[in-house]
Amino acid sequence: MKVITIIGARPQFIKAAAVSRKLRKSMDEIIIHTGQHYDENMSKIFFEELQIPKPDYNLNIGSGNHGYMTGNMLIKIEEILLNEKPDMVLVYGDTNSTIAGALSASKLLIPVAHVEAGLRSFNMAMPEEQNRILTDHISKLLFAPTQTAVNNLYNEGIKKGVVNSGDVMYDAVLFFKNLASEKSRILDRLGLNYGEYILSTIHRAENTNSKERLKNIIEALSESEENIVLPLHPRTKKFLEEYNFKFTENIKIIEPVGYLDMIMLEGSCSKIVTDSGGVQKEAFFMAKPCITLRDETEWVETVDNGWNIITGCDKEKIIKAIKYFKPERERENHFGDGNAADKIVEVLKGGF
Ligand code: UD1
Ligand code: UDP
């Protein structure tokens, strides 16, 4: 069986690392990197650290408006699919690379398998929500990470091909955490002690593209007076420069880090403040209280379980949560048993 995997953005490299390791034992895999993320610390570092095979194709799409990116990806992916004639196409998550990969394949009647299907924020203003709904509706196999995701698909009338596989990001954390403890020197490098800092990431378009929202978030982090480590996504860097925002000394800005350093930072912090989807879940996996800088989340289990609090960009709410938010309950496991990739490969082997 010949599978073409299409990835392009940071979280997709991590998800694909978990699946490709298993997939390649029984199938031929060709990897297309769209080039959506291209800085070394947004792309190459993940391929090296996580031993993802070098992409067979790099489309070098780079950055741009949604239409530019998605359109150019469609043109180039279609050409490769016509030449390679795969049995199926595998896509991950909800980025522009996801919808471009799924749509190119679907129009050529090549079956699409979607890993992380069924996630919904019910906020169609998010580009990710548009990407994931469209992708789910043209996929033949839908690997849902949670029961909530399965229910979301059922509610949209998608029942055939839906599999509750568990979450491949949970697989990844379990698989790489020992390697992270062994290899990562990030705490020493930044002079950090266990439990004595808060980790933050910000990159969501709804936060960065709004001067008001970003200002509230930065002010909240500053006024909390906590020791905060902020690996800065290039999108956020660009907007901070444009708005000319300055940081107070309690915030340590660093370049984006590789996955092993990131797991180390997550596992050793006291709390996490983020608008990332993946980082919210990793906070949960590592039993760290999470403060989510969004108005809603797809990962509702983490909130229902009391380990994640939604503050939006309300400055006072963020400050209060940083100071006082404390989960009261034990975590329940909603994300599978760490073998999501095995389950996915087993189903893929069965074909469509
Ligand atoms: C994308 C995804 C988002 C995901 C995120 C993961 C879409 C619509 N969004 O958002 O769902 O959560 O990736 O990180 O697909 N840039 C660089 N170097 C890079 C990559 C980006 O400088 O290697 C800068 C460019 O200025 C670019 C901006 O970041 O315009 C945004 O990049 P883009 O890939 O469009 O969206 P992300 O915000 O990264
Ligand atoms: N991540 C990383 N280095 C960083 C920031 C994030 O390795 O500097 C990892 C993080 O651990 C998680 C994934 O990237 O596995 C999340 O990606 P991101 O926040 O970019 O996107 P999202 O999950 O919101 O789509």
Tab-separated table of C-alpha atoms and ligand atoms in Angstrom:
chain	number	residue	atom	x	y	z
A	1	MET	CA	0.000	0.000	0.000
A	2	LYS	CA	1.360	3.419	-0.974
A	3	VAL	CA	0.491	6.315	1.324
A	4	ILE	CA	1.258	9.961	0.759
A	5	THR	CA	1.549	11.972	3.975
A	6	ILE	CA	1.054	15.725	3.603
A	7	ILE	CA	2.370	17.995	6.355
A	8	GLY	CA	3.647	21.551	6.557
A	9	ALA	CA	3.292	23.156	9.990
A	10	ARG	CA	5.037	22.536	13.316
A	11	PRO	CA	2.331	20.515	15.111
A	12	GLN	CA	1.945	18.300	12.045
A	13	PHE	CA	5.588	17.257	12.172
A	14	ILE	CA	5.085	16.102	15.761
A	15	LYS	CA	1.874	14.206	14.955
A	16	ALA	CA	3.410	12.623	11.856
A	17	ALA	CA	6.486	11.575	13.848
A	18	ALA	CA	4.242	9.417	16.034
A	19	VAL	CA	2.436	7.806	13.087
A	20	SER	CA	5.226	7.491	10.481
A	21	ARG	CA	7.363	5.377	12.809
A	22	LYS	CA	4.615	2.750	12.848
A	23	LEU	CA	3.312	3.222	9.332
A	24	ARG	CA	6.613	2.514	7.652
A	25	LYS	CA	6.778	-0.970	9.136
A	26	SER	CA	4.047	-2.157	6.783
A	27	MET	CA	3.479	0.497	4.102
A	28	ASP	CA	5.338	2.622	1.594
A	29	GLU	CA	5.190	6.232	2.705
A	30	ILE	CA	5.981	9.309	0.651
A	31	ILE	CA	6.146	12.578	2.570
A	32	ILE	CA	5.180	15.925	1.054
A	33	HIS	CA	6.273	18.971	3.094
A	34	THR	CA	4.302	21.937	1.845
A	35	GLY	CA	6.841	24.401	3.243
A	36	GLN	CA	4.166	26.312	5.174
A	37	HIS	CA	6.636	26.458	8.076
A	38	TYR	CA	10.216	26.833	6.932
A	39	ASP	CA	12.416	28.471	9.612
A	40	GLU	CA	14.912	25.941	10.970
A	41	ASN	CA	13.352	26.054	14.426
A	42	MET	CA	9.832	25.688	13.003
A	43	SER	CA	10.633	22.783	10.691
A	44	LYS	CA	14.085	21.187	10.262
A	45	ILE	CA	14.702	20.727	13.987
A	46	PHE	CA	11.611	18.495	14.271
A	47	PHE	CA	12.667	16.241	11.401
A	48	GLU	CA	16.096	15.820	12.971
A	49	GLU	CA	15.128	15.392	16.624
A	50	LEU	CA	12.103	13.209	16.025
A	51	GLN	CA	13.760	11.223	13.253
A	52	ILE	CA	11.055	11.900	10.726
A	53	PRO	CA	12.273	10.726	7.317
A	54	LYS	CA	13.375	13.539	5.036
A	55	PRO	CA	10.424	14.700	2.912
A	56	ASP	CA	10.380	13.267	-0.601
A	57	TYR	CA	8.979	16.568	-1.841
A	58	ASN	CA	9.217	20.084	-0.421
A	59	LEU	CA	6.837	22.498	-2.093
A	60	ASN	CA	8.470	25.577	-0.521
A	61	ILE	CA	5.162	27.434	-0.390
A	62	GLY	CA	6.221	29.770	2.423
A	63	SER	CA	4.002	32.438	3.940
A	64	GLY	CA	1.191	34.468	2.426
A	65	ASN	CA	-2.536	35.030	2.436
A	66	HIS	CA	-4.778	32.004	2.790
A	67	GLY	CA	-5.724	31.859	-0.895
A	68	TYR	CA	-2.142	32.214	-2.039
A	69	MET	CA	-0.905	29.457	0.252
A	70	THR	CA	-3.767	27.031	-0.238
A	71	GLY	CA	-4.022	27.630	-3.973
A	72	ASN	CA	-0.347	27.092	-4.639
A	73	MET	CA	-0.344	23.982	-2.494
A	74	LEU	CA	-3.304	22.591	-4.455
A	75	ILE	CA	-1.562	23.062	-7.779
A	76	LYS	CA	1.682	21.427	-6.667
A	77	ILE	CA	0.141	18.592	-4.653
A	78	GLU	CA	-2.181	17.634	-7.502
A	79	GLU	CA	0.773	17.270	-9.864
A	80	ILE	CA	2.571	14.950	-7.437
A	81	LEU	CA	-0.540	12.866	-6.771
A	82	LEU	CA	-1.084	12.413	-10.509
A	83	ASN	CA	2.476	11.138	-10.907
A	84	GLU	CA	2.736	9.038	-7.758
A	85	LYS	CA	-0.759	7.513	-7.858
A	86	PRO	CA	-0.969	6.695	-4.110
A	87	ASP	CA	-3.599	4.392	-2.621
A	88	MET	CA	-4.413	7.033	-0.043
A	89	VAL	CA	-3.476	10.426	1.325
A	90	LEU	CA	-2.924	11.048	5.019
A	91	VAL	CA	-3.447	14.540	6.487
A	92	TYR	CA	-3.226	15.911	10.013
A	93	GLY	CA	-4.986	18.590	12.011
A	94	ASP	CA	-6.449	21.789	10.629
A	95	THR	CA	-3.915	23.963	8.849
A	96	ASN	CA	-3.907	25.250	5.293
A	97	SER	CA	-1.658	22.298	4.441
A	98	THR	CA	-4.400	19.965	5.726
A	99	ILE	CA	-7.194	21.325	3.553
A	100	ALA	CA	-4.936	21.632	0.513
A	101	GLY	CA	-3.800	18.016	0.860
A	102	ALA	CA	-7.303	16.695	1.445
A	103	LEU	CA	-8.913	18.671	-1.360
A	104	SER	CA	-6.251	17.802	-3.940
A	105	ALA	CA	-6.691	14.103	-3.198
A	106	SER	CA	-10.462	14.146	-2.939
A	107	LYS	CA	-10.871	15.782	-6.372
A	108	LEU	CA	-8.712	13.020	-7.847
A	109	LEU	CA	-10.851	10.422	-6.043
A	110	ILE	CA	-7.899	9.325	-3.912
A	111	PRO	CA	-9.201	8.348	-0.447
A	112	VAL	CA	-8.269	10.755	2.337
A	113	ALA	CA	-7.510	9.724	5.923
A	114	HIS	CA	-7.677	12.555	8.469
A	115	VAL	CA	-5.828	12.286	11.754
A	116	GLU	CA	-7.327	14.534	14.474
A	117	ALA	CA	-10.760	14.569	12.874
A	118	GLY	CA	-13.887	15.900	14.568
A	119	LEU	CA	-12.386	18.782	16.518
A	120	ARG	CA	-14.711	21.765	16.687
A	121	SER	CA	-14.521	25.200	18.274
A	122	PHE	CA	-17.895	26.185	16.760
A	123	ASN	CA	-16.243	29.447	15.789
A	124	MET	CA	-16.236	29.706	12.014
A	125	ALA	CA	-14.146	32.886	12.161
A	126	MET	CA	-11.140	30.643	12.855
A	127	PRO	CA	-9.332	29.541	9.677
A	128	GLU	CA	-8.664	26.243	11.457
A	129	GLU	CA	-12.396	25.594	11.973
A	130	GLN	CA	-13.053	26.101	8.270
A	131	ASN	CA	-10.132	23.841	7.360
A	132	ARG	CA	-11.153	21.025	9.680
A	133	ILE	CA	-14.855	20.989	8.808
A	134	LEU	CA	-14.120	20.919	5.080
A	135	THR	CA	-11.440	18.259	5.519
A	136	ASP	CA	-13.692	16.024	7.617
A	137	HIS	CA	-16.462	16.204	5.044
A	138	ILE	CA	-14.215	14.952	2.228
A	139	SER	CA	-12.341	12.318	4.245
A	140	LYS	CA	-13.026	8.604	3.973
A	141	LEU	CA	-11.337	7.632	7.222
A	142	LEU	CA	-11.638	9.945	10.198
A	143	PHE	CA	-9.381	9.304	13.180
A	144	ALA	CA	-10.975	11.111	16.090
A	145	PRO	CA	-8.752	11.637	19.131
A	146	THR	CA	-11.604	11.722	21.675
A	147	GLN	CA	-15.208	10.664	22.107
A	148	THR	CA	-16.222	14.341	21.910
A	149	ALA	CA	-14.680	14.480	18.439
A	150	VAL	CA	-16.607	11.346	17.426
A	151	ASN	CA	-19.835	12.956	18.677
A	152	ASN	CA	-19.109	16.145	16.739
A	153	LEU	CA	-18.765	14.142	13.534
A	154	TYR	CA	-21.953	12.182	14.199
A	155	ASN	CA	-23.793	15.461	14.788
A	156	GLU	CA	-22.747	16.573	11.305
A	157	GLY	CA	-24.004	13.306	9.834
A	158	ILE	CA	-20.536	11.804	9.356
A	159	LYS	CA	-20.724	8.247	10.692
A	160	LYS	CA	-18.983	6.048	8.127
A	161	GLY	CA	-15.232	5.689	8.541
A	162	VAL	CA	-15.100	7.303	11.992
A	163	VAL	CA	-12.634	5.670	14.400
A	164	ASN	CA	-11.893	6.771	17.967
A	165	SER	CA	-8.152	6.175	17.778
A	166	GLY	CA	-6.995	8.208	20.766
A	167	ASP	CA	-4.629	11.134	20.385
A	168	VAL	CA	-1.332	10.778	18.540
A	169	MET	CA	0.048	13.730	20.521
A	170	TYR	CA	-0.329	11.640	23.654
A	171	ASP	CA	1.659	8.880	21.921
A	172	ALA	CA	4.326	11.449	21.074
A	173	VAL	CA	4.675	12.751	24.637
A	174	LEU	CA	4.946	9.235	26.056
A	175	PHE	CA	7.455	8.196	23.415
A	176	PHE	CA	9.717	11.247	23.533
A	177	LYS	CA	9.644	12.285	27.181
A	178	ASN	CA	12.526	10.068	28.268
A	179	LEU	CA	14.608	11.249	25.339
A	180	ALA	CA	13.760	14.831	26.326
A	181	SER	CA	14.970	14.261	29.921
A	182	GLU	CA	18.152	12.717	28.569
A	183	LYS	CA	18.965	15.235	25.826
A	184	SER	CA	17.425	18.593	26.727
A	185	ARG	CA	19.634	21.167	28.439
A	186	ILE	CA	17.083	23.956	28.210
A	187	LEU	CA	16.601	24.486	31.960
A	188	ASP	CA	20.338	24.996	32.512
A	189	ARG	CA	20.644	27.091	29.399
A	190	LEU	CA	17.912	29.471	30.581
A	191	GLY	CA	18.849	29.276	34.272
A	192	LEU	CA	15.450	27.873	35.261
A	193	ASN	CA	14.547	25.792	38.286
A	194	TYR	CA	11.817	23.173	38.395
A	195	GLY	CA	8.432	24.684	39.269
A	196	GLU	CA	9.703	28.251	39.377
A	197	TYR	CA	8.435	29.642	36.095
A	198	ILE	CA	5.356	29.811	33.932
A	199	LEU	CA	5.526	28.705	30.306
A	200	SER	CA	3.581	30.669	27.716
A	201	THR	CA	2.968	30.453	23.980
A	202	ILE	CA	0.907	32.807	21.809
A	203	HIS	CA	0.333	32.517	18.088
A	204	ARG	CA	-3.375	32.211	17.310
A	205	ALA	CA	-4.436	34.626	14.545
A	206	GLU	CA	-7.392	35.900	16.587
A	207	ASN	CA	-4.910	37.109	19.244
A	208	THR	CA	-1.995	38.302	17.145
A	209	ASN	CA	-4.023	40.088	14.473
A	210	SER	CA	-5.890	42.161	17.050
A	211	LYS	CA	-3.759	44.878	18.608
A	212	GLU	CA	-6.210	45.147	21.495
A	213	ARG	CA	-6.212	41.424	22.301
A	214	LEU	CA	-2.450	41.083	22.075
A	215	LYS	CA	-1.960	44.179	24.228
A	216	ASN	CA	-4.232	42.770	26.947
A	217	ILE	CA	-2.356	39.468	26.934
A	218	ILE	CA	1.098	41.047	27.097
A	219	GLU	CA	0.004	43.438	29.850
A	220	ALA	CA	-1.478	40.570	31.840
A	221	LEU	CA	1.766	38.593	31.588
A	222	SER	CA	3.760	41.678	32.604
A	223	GLU	CA	1.503	42.703	35.482
A	224	SER	CA	1.373	39.171	36.896
A	225	GLU	CA	5.023	39.764	37.889
A	226	GLU	CA	5.655	36.031	37.542
A	227	ASN	CA	8.756	34.580	35.943
A	228	ILE	CA	7.477	33.777	32.427
A	229	VAL	CA	9.223	31.953	29.593
A	230	LEU	CA	7.797	32.733	26.157
A	231	PRO	CA	9.117	30.851	23.112
A	232	LEU	CA	7.987	33.308	20.489
A	233	HIS	CA	6.202	32.105	17.348
A	234	PRO	CA	7.358	34.073	14.265
A	235	ARG	CA	3.808	35.270	13.608
A	236	THR	CA	3.660	36.833	17.070
A	237	LYS	CA	7.132	38.308	16.721
A	238	LYS	CA	6.056	40.024	13.517
A	239	PHE	CA	2.968	41.589	15.098
A	240	LEU	CA	4.744	42.616	18.312
A	241	GLU	CA	7.261	44.520	16.202
A	242	GLU	CA	4.500	46.075	14.132
A	243	TYR	CA	2.591	47.225	17.249
A	244	ASN	CA	5.846	48.232	18.930
A	245	PHE	CA	4.979	46.456	22.192
A	246	LYS	CA	7.649	46.144	24.851
A	247	PHE	CA	8.025	43.461	27.485
A	248	THR	CA	8.804	43.850	31.164
A	249	GLU	CA	11.793	42.018	32.634
A	250	ASN	CA	9.794	39.174	34.169
A	251	ILE	CA	9.155	37.839	30.662
A	252	LYS	CA	11.962	35.874	29.078
A	253	ILE	CA	11.490	35.847	25.307
A	254	ILE	CA	13.219	33.010	23.502
A	255	GLU	CA	13.232	31.670	19.943
A	256	PRO	CA	10.845	28.776	19.227
A	257	VAL	CA	12.359	25.614	20.666
A	258	GLY	CA	12.511	22.028	19.408
A	259	TYR	CA	10.049	19.452	20.690
A	260	LEU	CA	12.401	17.873	23.238
A	261	ASP	CA	13.146	21.239	24.850
A	262	MET	CA	9.459	22.083	24.727
A	263	ILE	CA	8.426	18.914	26.561
A	264	MET	CA	11.109	19.660	29.122
A	265	LEU	CA	9.848	23.223	29.586
A	266	GLU	CA	6.259	21.989	29.896
A	267	GLY	CA	7.127	19.226	32.314
A	268	SER	CA	9.119	21.508	34.621
A	269	CYS	CA	6.969	24.654	34.784
A	270	SER	CA	4.350	25.550	37.387
A	271	LYS	CA	1.597	26.586	34.963
A	272	ILE	CA	1.024	27.046	31.252
A	273	VAL	CA	-0.575	30.086	29.602
A	274	THR	CA	-1.310	29.466	25.945
A	275	ASP	CA	-3.571	29.795	22.939
A	276	SER	CA	-2.118	26.692	21.274
A	277	GLY	CA	-4.231	23.602	20.742
A	278	GLY	CA	-1.383	21.156	21.182
A	279	VAL	CA	0.084	22.898	24.207
A	280	GLN	CA	-3.285	22.830	26.038
A	281	LYS	CA	-3.312	19.073	25.683
A	282	GLU	CA	0.316	18.648	26.646
A	283	ALA	CA	-0.377	20.678	29.797
A	284	PHE	CA	-3.081	18.146	30.617
A	285	PHE	CA	-0.849	15.157	29.845
A	286	MET	CA	1.807	16.570	32.170
A	287	ALA	CA	-0.581	17.578	34.944
A	288	LYS	CA	0.087	21.293	34.618
A	289	PRO	CA	-2.723	23.815	35.170
A	290	CYS	CA	-3.491	25.498	31.852
A	291	ILE	CA	-4.808	29.007	31.244
A	292	THR	CA	-6.181	29.294	27.733
A	293	LEU	CA	-6.054	32.661	25.992
A	294	ARG	CA	-9.056	31.985	23.814
A	295	ASP	CA	-12.810	32.424	23.982
A	296	GLU	CA	-13.451	28.729	23.476
A	297	THR	CA	-11.514	25.508	23.060
A	298	GLU	CA	-11.806	22.352	21.005
A	299	TRP	CA	-10.272	20.386	23.883
A	300	VAL	CA	-13.308	20.668	26.132
A	301	GLU	CA	-12.336	17.609	28.190
A	302	THR	CA	-9.432	19.503	29.729
A	303	VAL	CA	-11.814	22.272	30.877
A	304	ASP	CA	-14.578	19.907	32.043
A	305	ASN	CA	-11.985	18.029	34.056
A	306	GLY	CA	-10.945	21.231	35.807
A	307	TRP	CA	-7.351	21.442	34.496
A	308	ASN	CA	-7.870	24.174	31.913
A	309	ILE	CA	-9.495	27.571	32.358
A	310	ILE	CA	-10.655	29.757	29.467
A	311	THR	CA	-9.842	33.416	30.031
A	312	GLY	CA	-9.995	34.827	26.511
A	313	CYS	CA	-7.921	37.997	26.410
A	314	ASP	CA	-9.508	39.532	29.506
A	315	LYS	CA	-6.539	41.034	31.328
A	316	GLU	CA	-7.956	40.766	34.845
A	317	LYS	CA	-9.133	37.186	34.284
A	318	ILE	CA	-5.690	36.176	33.026
A	319	ILE	CA	-3.912	37.766	35.978
A	320	LYS	CA	-6.320	36.157	38.445
A	321	ALA	CA	-5.934	32.751	36.815
A	322	ILE	CA	-2.135	33.028	36.811
A	323	LYS	CA	-2.239	33.736	40.556
A	324	TYR	CA	-5.030	31.466	41.766
A	325	PHE	CA	-6.100	28.819	39.241
A	326	LYS	CA	-5.635	25.425	40.828
A	327	PRO	CA	-7.170	22.192	39.566
A	328	GLU	CA	-9.132	20.432	42.284
A	329	ARG	CA	-9.761	17.029	40.712
A	330	GLU	CA	-7.720	14.099	39.501
A	331	ARG	CA	-7.315	13.964	35.739
A	332	GLU	CA	-9.398	11.457	33.835
A	333	ASN	CA	-7.896	10.044	30.675
A	334	HIS	CA	-9.830	11.085	27.581
A	335	PHE	CA	-7.052	10.789	25.019
A	336	GLY	CA	-6.527	7.061	24.555
A	337	ASP	CA	-3.842	4.727	25.843
A	338	GLY	CA	-0.804	6.076	24.020
A	339	ASN	CA	-1.207	3.631	21.127
A	340	ALA	CA	-3.237	5.798	18.785
A	341	ALA	CA	-0.675	5.420	15.984
A	342	ASP	CA	-0.893	1.600	16.124
A	343	LYS	CA	-4.661	1.758	15.898
A	344	ILE	CA	-4.491	4.163	12.964
A	345	VAL	CA	-2.054	1.956	11.061
A	346	GLU	CA	-4.149	-1.164	11.705
A	347	VAL	CA	-7.211	0.553	10.253
A	348	LEU	CA	-5.266	1.960	7.290
A	349	LYS	CA	-3.979	-1.515	6.479
A	350	GLY	CA	-7.582	-2.666	6.145
A	351	GLY	CA	-8.037	-0.140	3.336
A	352	PHE	CA	-11.214	1.750	2.544
B	1	UD1	C1	-0.407	27.825	11.341
B	1	UD1	C2	-1.815	27.231	11.315
B	1	UD1	C3	-2.327	27.108	12.734
B	1	UD1	C4	-1.354	26.352	13.615
B	1	UD1	C5	0.042	26.951	13.508
B	1	UD1	C6	1.011	26.087	14.247
B	1	UD1	C7	-3.159	27.817	9.338
B	1	UD1	C8	-4.260	28.668	8.822
B	1	UD1	N1	-2.730	28.098	10.585
B	1	UD1	O1	-0.508	29.116	11.885
B	1	UD1	O2	-3.557	26.405	12.720
B	1	UD1	O3	-1.800	26.410	14.935
B	1	UD1	O4	0.438	27.012	12.131
B	1	UD1	O5	2.170	26.763	14.593
B	1	UD1	O6	-2.699	26.946	8.656
B	1	UD1	N2	6.410	32.480	9.788
B	1	UD1	C9	7.784	32.573	9.739
B	1	UD1	N3	8.496	31.415	9.627
B	1	UD1	C10	7.933	30.197	9.534
B	1	UD1	C11	6.526	30.116	9.569
B	1	UD1	C12	5.793	31.262	9.693
B	1	UD1	O7	8.354	33.647	9.829
B	1	UD1	O8	8.660	29.183	9.438
B	1	UD1	C13	5.629	33.725	9.977
B	1	UD1	C14	5.294	34.443	8.680
B	1	UD1	O9	5.325	35.801	8.944
B	1	UD1	C15	3.861	34.000	8.448
B	1	UD1	C16	3.309	33.862	9.849
B	1	UD1	O10	4.404	33.383	10.628
B	1	UD1	O11	3.127	34.918	7.675
B	1	UD1	C17	2.147	32.920	9.975
B	1	UD1	O12	2.453	31.644	9.425
B	1	UD1	P1	1.275	30.688	8.896
B	1	UD1	O13	1.830	29.364	8.563
B	1	UD1	O14	0.468	31.390	7.857
B	1	UD1	O15	0.307	30.576	10.126
B	1	UD1	P2	0.615	30.195	11.637
B	1	UD1	O16	0.234	31.340	12.483
B	1	UD1	O17	1.965	29.624	11.762
B	2	UDP	N1	6.090	23.407	20.282
B	2	UDP	C1	7.467	23.265	20.156
B	2	UDP	N2	8.243	24.384	20.309
B	2	UDP	C2	7.733	25.620	20.591
B	2	UDP	C3	6.323	25.737	20.712
B	2	UDP	C4	5.542	24.617	20.541
B	2	UDP	O1	7.971	22.169	19.926
B	2	UDP	O2	8.499	26.575	20.705
B	2	UDP	C5	5.262	22.209	20.110
B	2	UDP	C6	4.326	21.914	21.257
B	2	UDP	O3	4.979	21.166	22.249
B	2	UDP	C7	3.207	21.158	20.579
B	2	UDP	C8	3.153	21.794	19.206
B	2	UDP	O4	4.399	22.443	19.011
B	2	UDP	O5	3.545	19.796	20.440
B	2	UDP	C9	2.031	22.779	19.147
B	2	UDP	O6	2.154	23.533	18.007
B	2	UDP	P1	1.571	25.002	17.872
B	2	UDP	O7	1.338	25.590	19.197
B	2	UDP	O8	2.467	25.721	16.944
B	2	UDP	O9	0.210	24.754	17.081
B	2	UDP	P2	-1.250	24.254	17.475
B	2	UDP	O10	-1.142	23.021	18.282
B	2	UDP	O11	-1.936	25.375	18.185
B	2	UDP	O12	-1.897	24.025	16.159
